[in-house]
mmCIF file of N, CA, C and O in Angstrom:
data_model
loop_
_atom_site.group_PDB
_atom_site.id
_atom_site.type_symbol
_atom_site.label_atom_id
_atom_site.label_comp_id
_atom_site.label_asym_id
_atom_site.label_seq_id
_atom_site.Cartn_x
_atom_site.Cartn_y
_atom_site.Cartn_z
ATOM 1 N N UNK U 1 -7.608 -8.394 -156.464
ATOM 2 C CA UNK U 1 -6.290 -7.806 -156.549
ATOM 3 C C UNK U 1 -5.244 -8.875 -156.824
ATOM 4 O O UNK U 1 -4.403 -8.867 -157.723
ATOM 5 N N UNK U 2 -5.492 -10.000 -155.681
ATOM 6 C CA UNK U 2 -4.481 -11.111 -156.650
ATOM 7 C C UNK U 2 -4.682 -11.535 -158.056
ATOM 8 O O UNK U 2 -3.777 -11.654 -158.883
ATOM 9 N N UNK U 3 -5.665 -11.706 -158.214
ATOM 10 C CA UNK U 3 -5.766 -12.414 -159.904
ATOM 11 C C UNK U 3 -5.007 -10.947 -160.286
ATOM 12 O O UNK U 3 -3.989 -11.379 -160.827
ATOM 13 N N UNK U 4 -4.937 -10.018 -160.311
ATOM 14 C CA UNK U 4 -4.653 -8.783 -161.367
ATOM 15 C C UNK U 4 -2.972 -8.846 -160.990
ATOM 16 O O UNK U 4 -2.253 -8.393 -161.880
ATOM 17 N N UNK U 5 -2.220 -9.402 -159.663
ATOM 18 C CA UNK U 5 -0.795 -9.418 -159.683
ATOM 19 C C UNK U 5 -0.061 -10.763 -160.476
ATOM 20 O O UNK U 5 0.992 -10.870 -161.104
ATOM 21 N N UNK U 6 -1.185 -11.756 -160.115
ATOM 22 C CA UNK U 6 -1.604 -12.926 -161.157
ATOM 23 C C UNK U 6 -1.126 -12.699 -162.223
ATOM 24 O O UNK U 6 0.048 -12.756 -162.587
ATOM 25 N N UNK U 7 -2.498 -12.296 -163.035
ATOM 26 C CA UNK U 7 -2.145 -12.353 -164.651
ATOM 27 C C UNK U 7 -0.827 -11.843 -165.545
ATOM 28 O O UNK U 7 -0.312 -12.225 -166.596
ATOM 29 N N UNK U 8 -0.387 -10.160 -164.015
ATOM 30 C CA UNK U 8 0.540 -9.547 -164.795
ATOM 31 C C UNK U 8 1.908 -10.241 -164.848
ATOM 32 O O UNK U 8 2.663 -10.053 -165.802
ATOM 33 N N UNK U 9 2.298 -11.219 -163.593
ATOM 34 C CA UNK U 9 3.287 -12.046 -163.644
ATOM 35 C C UNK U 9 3.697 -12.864 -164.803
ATOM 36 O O UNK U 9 4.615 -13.096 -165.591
ATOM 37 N N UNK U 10 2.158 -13.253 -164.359
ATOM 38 C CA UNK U 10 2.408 -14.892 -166.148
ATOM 39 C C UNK U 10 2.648 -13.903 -167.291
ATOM 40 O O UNK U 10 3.527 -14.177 -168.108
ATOM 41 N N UNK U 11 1.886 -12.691 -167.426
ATOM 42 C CA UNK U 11 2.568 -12.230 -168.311
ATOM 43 C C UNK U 11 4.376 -11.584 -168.882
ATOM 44 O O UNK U 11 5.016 -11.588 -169.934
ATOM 45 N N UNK U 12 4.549 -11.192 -167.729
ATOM 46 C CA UNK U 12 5.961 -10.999 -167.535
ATOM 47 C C UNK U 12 6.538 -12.329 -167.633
ATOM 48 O O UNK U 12 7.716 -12.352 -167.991
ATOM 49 N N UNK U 13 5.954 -13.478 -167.389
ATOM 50 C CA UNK U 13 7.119 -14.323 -167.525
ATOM 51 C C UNK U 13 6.711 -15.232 -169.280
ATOM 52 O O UNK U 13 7.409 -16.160 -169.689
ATOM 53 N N UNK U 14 5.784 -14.820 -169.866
ATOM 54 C CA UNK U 14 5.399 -15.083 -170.584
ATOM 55 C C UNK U 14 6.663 -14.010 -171.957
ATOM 56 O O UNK U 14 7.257 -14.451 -172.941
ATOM 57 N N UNK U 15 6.640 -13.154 -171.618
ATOM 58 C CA UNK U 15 7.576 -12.044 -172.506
ATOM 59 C C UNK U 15 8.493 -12.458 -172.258
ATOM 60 O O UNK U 15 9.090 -12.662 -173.315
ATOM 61 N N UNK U 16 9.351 -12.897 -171.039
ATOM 62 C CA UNK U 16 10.648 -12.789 -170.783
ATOM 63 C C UNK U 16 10.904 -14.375 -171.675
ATOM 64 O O UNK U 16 12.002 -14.501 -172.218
ATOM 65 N N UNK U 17 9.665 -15.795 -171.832
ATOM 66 C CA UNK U 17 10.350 -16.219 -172.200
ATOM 67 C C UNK U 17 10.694 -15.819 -173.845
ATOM 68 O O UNK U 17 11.747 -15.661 -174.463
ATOM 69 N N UNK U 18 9.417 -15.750 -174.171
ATOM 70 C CA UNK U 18 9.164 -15.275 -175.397
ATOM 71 C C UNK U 18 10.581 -14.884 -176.208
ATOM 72 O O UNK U 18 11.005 -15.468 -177.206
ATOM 73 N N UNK U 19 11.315 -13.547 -175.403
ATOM 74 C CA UNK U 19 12.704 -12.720 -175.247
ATOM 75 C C UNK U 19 13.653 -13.682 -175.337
ATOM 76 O O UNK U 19 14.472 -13.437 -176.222
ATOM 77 N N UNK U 20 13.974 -15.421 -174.306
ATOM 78 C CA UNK U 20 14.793 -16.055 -174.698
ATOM 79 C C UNK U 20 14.537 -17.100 -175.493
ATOM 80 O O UNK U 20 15.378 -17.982 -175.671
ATOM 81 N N UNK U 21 13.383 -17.112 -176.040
ATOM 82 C CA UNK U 21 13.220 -17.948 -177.308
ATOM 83 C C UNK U 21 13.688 -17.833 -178.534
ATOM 84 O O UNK U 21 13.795 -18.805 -179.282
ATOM 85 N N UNK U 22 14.172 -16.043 -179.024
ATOM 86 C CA UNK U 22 13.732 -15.188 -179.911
ATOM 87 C C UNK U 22 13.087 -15.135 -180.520
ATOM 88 O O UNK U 22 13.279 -15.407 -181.706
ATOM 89 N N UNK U 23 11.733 -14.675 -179.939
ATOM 90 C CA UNK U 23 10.627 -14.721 -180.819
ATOM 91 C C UNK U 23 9.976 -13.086 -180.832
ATOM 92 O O UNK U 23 9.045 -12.643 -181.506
ATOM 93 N N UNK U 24 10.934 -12.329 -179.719
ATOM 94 C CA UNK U 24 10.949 -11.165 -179.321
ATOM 95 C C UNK U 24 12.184 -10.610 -178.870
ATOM 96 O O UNK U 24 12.922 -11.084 -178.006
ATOM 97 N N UNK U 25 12.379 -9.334 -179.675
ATOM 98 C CA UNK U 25 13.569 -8.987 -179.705
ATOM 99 C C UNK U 25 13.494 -7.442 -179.624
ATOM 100 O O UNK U 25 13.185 -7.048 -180.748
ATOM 101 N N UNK U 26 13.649 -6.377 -178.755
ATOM 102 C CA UNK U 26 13.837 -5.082 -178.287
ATOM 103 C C UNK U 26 14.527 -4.263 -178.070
ATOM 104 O O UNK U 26 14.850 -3.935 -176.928
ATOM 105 N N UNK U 27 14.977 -3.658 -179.241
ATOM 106 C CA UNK U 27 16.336 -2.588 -179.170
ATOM 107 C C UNK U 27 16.104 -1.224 -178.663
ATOM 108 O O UNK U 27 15.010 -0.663 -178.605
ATOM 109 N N UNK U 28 17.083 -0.816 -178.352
ATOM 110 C CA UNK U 28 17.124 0.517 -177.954
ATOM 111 C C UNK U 28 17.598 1.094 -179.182
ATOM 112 O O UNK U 28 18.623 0.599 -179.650
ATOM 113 N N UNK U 29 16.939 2.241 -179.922
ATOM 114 C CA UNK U 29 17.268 2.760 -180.957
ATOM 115 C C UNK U 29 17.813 4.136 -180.459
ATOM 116 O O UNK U 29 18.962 4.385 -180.824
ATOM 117 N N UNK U 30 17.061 5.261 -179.531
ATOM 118 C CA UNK U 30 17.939 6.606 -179.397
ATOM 119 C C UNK U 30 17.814 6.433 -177.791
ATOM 120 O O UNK U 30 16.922 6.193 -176.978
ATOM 121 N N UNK U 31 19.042 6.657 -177.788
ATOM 122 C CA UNK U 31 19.261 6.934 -175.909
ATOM 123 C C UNK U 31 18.237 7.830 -174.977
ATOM 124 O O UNK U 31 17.804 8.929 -175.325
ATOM 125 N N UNK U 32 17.958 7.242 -173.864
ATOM 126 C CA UNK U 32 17.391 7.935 -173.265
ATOM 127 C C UNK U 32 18.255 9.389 -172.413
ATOM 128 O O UNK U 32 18.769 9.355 -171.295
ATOM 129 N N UNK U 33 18.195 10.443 -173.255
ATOM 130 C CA UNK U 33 18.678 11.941 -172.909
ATOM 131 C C UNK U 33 17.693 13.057 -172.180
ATOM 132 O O UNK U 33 17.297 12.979 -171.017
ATOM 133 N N UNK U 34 17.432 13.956 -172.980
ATOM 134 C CA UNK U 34 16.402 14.818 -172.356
ATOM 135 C C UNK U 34 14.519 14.006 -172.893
ATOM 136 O O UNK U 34 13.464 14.047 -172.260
ATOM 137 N N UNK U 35 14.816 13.394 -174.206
ATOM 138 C CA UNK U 35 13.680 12.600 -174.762
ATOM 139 C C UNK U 35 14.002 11.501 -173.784
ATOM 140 O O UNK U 35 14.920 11.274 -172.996
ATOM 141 N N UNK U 36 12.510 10.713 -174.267
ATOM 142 C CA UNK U 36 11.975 10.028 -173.921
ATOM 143 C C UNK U 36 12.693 8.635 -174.974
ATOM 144 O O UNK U 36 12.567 8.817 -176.185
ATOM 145 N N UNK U 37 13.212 7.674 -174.652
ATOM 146 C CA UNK U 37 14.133 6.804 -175.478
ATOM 147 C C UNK U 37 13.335 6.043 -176.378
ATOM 148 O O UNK U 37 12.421 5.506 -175.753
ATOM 149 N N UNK U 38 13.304 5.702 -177.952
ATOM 150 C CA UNK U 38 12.797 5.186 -178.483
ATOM 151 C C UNK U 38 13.121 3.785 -178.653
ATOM 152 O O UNK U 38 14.287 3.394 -178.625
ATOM 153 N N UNK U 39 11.987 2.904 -178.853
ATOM 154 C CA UNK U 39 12.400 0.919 -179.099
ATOM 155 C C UNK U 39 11.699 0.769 -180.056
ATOM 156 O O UNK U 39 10.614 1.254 -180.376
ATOM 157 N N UNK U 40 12.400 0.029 -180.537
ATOM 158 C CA UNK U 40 11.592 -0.908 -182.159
ATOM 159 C C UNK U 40 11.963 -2.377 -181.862
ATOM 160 O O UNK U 40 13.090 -2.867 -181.938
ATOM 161 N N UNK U 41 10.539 -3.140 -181.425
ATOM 162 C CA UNK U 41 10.409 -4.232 -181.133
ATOM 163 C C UNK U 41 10.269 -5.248 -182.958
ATOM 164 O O UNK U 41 9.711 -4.764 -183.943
ATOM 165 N N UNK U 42 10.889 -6.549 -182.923
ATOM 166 C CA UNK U 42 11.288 -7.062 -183.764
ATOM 167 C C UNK U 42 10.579 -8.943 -183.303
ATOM 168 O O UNK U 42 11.273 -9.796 -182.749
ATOM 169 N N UNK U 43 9.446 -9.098 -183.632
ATOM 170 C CA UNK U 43 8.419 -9.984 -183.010
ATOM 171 C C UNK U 43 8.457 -11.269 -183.940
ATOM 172 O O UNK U 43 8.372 -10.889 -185.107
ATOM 173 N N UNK U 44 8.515 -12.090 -183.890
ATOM 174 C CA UNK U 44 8.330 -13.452 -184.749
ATOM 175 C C UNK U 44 6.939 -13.399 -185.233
ATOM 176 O O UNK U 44 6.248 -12.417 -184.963
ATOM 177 N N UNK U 45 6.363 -14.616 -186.096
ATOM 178 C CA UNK U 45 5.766 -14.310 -186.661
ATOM 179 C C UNK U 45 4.679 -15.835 -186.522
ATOM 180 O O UNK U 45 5.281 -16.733 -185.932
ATOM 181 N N UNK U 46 3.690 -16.106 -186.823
ATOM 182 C CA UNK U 46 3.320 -17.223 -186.367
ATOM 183 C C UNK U 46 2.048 -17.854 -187.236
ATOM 184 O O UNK U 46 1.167 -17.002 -187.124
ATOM 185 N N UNK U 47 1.576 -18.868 -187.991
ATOM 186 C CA UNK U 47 0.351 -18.794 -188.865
ATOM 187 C C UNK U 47 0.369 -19.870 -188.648
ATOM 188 O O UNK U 47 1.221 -20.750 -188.778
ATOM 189 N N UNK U 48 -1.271 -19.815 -188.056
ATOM 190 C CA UNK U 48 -2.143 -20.864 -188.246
ATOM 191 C C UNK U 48 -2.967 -20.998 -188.891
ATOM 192 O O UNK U 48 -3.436 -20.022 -189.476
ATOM 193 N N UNK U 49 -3.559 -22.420 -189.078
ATOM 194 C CA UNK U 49 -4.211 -23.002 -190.274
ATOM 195 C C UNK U 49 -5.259 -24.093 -189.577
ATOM 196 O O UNK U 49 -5.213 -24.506 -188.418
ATOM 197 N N UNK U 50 -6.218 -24.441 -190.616
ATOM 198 C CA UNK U 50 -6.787 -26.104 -190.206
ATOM 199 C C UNK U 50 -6.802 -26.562 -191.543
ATOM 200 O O UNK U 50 -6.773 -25.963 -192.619
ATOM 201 N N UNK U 51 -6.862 -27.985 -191.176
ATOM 202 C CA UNK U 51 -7.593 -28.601 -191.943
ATOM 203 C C UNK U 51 -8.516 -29.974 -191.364
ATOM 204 O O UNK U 51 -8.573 -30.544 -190.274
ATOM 205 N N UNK U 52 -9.093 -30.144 -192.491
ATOM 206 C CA UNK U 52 -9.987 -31.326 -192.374
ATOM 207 C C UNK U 52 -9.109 -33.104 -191.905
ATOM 208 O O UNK U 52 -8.064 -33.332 -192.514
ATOM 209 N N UNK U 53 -9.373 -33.687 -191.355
ATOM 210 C CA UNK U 53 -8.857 -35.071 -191.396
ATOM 211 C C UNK U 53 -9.924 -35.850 -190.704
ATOM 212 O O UNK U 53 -10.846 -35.386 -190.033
ATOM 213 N N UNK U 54 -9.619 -37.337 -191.010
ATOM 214 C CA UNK U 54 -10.741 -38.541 -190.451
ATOM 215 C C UNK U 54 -9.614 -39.631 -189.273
ATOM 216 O O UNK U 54 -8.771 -40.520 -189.397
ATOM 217 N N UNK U 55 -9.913 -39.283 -188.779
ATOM 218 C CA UNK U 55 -8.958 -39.985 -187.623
ATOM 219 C C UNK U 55 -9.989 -41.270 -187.108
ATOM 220 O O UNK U 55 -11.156 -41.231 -187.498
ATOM 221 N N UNK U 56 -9.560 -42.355 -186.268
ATOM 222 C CA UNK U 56 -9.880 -43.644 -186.070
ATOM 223 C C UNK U 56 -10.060 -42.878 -184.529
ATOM 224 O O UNK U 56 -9.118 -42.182 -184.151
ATOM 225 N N UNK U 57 -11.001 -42.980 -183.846
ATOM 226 C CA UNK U 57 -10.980 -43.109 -182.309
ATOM 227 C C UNK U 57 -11.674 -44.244 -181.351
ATOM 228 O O UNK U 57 -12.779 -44.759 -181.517
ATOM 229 N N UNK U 58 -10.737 -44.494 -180.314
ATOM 230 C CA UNK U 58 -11.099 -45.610 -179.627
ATOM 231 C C UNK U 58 -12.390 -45.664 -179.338
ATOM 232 O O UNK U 58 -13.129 -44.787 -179.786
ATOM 233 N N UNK U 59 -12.918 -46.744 -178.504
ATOM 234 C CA UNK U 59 -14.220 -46.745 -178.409
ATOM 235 C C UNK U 59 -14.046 -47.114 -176.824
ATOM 236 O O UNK U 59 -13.160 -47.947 -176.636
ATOM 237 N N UNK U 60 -14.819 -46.588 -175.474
ATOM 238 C CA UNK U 60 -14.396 -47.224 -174.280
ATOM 239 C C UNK U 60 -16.432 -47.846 -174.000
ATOM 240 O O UNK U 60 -17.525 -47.280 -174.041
ATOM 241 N N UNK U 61 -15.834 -49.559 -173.679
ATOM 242 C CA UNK U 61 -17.047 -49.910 -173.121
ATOM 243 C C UNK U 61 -16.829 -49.972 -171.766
ATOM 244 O O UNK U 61 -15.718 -50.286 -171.340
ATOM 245 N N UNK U 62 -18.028 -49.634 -170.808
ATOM 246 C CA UNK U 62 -18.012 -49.859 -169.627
ATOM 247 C C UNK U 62 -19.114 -51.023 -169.252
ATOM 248 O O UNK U 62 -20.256 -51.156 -169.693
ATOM 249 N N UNK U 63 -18.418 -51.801 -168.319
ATOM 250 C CA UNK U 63 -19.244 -53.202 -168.069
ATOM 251 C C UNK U 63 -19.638 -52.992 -166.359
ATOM 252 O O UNK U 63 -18.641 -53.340 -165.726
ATOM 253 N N UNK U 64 -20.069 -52.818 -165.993
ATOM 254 C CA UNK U 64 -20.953 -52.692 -164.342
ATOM 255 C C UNK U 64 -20.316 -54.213 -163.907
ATOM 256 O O UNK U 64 -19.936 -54.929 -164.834
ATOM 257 N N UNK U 65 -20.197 -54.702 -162.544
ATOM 258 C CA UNK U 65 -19.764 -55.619 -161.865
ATOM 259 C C UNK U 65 -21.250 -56.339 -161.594
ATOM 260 O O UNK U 65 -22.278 -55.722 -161.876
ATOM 261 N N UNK U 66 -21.293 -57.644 -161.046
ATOM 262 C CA UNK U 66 -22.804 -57.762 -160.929
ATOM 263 C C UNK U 66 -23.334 -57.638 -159.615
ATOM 264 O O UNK U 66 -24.515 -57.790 -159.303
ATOM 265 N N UNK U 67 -22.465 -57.375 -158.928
ATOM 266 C CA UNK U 67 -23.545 -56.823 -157.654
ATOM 267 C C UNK U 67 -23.402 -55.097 -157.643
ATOM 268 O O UNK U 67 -23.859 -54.372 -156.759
ATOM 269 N N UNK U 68 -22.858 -54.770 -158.520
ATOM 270 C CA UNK U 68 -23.643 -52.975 -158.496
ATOM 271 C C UNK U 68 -24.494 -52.624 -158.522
ATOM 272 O O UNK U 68 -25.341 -53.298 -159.109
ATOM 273 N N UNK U 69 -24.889 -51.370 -157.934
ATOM 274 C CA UNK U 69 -26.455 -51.052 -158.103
ATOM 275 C C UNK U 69 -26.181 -49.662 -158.254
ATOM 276 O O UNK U 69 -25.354 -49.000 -157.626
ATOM 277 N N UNK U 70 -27.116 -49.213 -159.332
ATOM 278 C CA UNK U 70 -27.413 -47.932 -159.980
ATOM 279 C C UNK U 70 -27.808 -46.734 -158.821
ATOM 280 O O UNK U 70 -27.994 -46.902 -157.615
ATOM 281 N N UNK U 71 -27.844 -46.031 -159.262
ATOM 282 C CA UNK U 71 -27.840 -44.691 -158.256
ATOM 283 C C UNK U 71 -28.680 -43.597 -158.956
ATOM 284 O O UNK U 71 -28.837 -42.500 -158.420
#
C-alpha cells in the first residue's frame, strides 16, 4: 500500500513539475455546468536519438599492498 501512495506522489509531483516547466499545459475549454467539463491538454514534445561514438576511457589499475592476503 505504501509503494502504491509512493508512486502516485512522485507522480503528482512529477506533473506538477512538468506544469511549471511548460512542458504541460491544461485548459479548461467548457465550464463545468450540468456536463461534465471538458480539457485539452497541450504537452511538449520530446525526440530522442543515438548515435554511434568512440570515446577514450580511463583504465583503473589496482596494486594489492604487500602484506595483503587474498580471501
Amino acid at each position: 500500500m505504501r509503494t502504491i501512495l509512493f508512486i502516485l506522489g512522485l507522480l503528482v509531483l512529477l506533473l506538477v513539475g512538468a506544469m511549471l516547466l511548460g512542458l504541460v499545459n491544461i485548459d479548461m475549454v467548457r465550464p463545468g455546468a450540468v456536463q461534465a467539463p471538458k480539457f485539452e491538454a497541450d504537452v511538449g514534445r520530446v525526440d530522442l536519438g543515438t548515435e554511434n561514438r568512440t570515446v577514450q576511457v580511463p583504465t583503473v589499475d589496482i596494486q594489492r599492498a604487500d602484506n595483503a592476503t587474498a580471501q
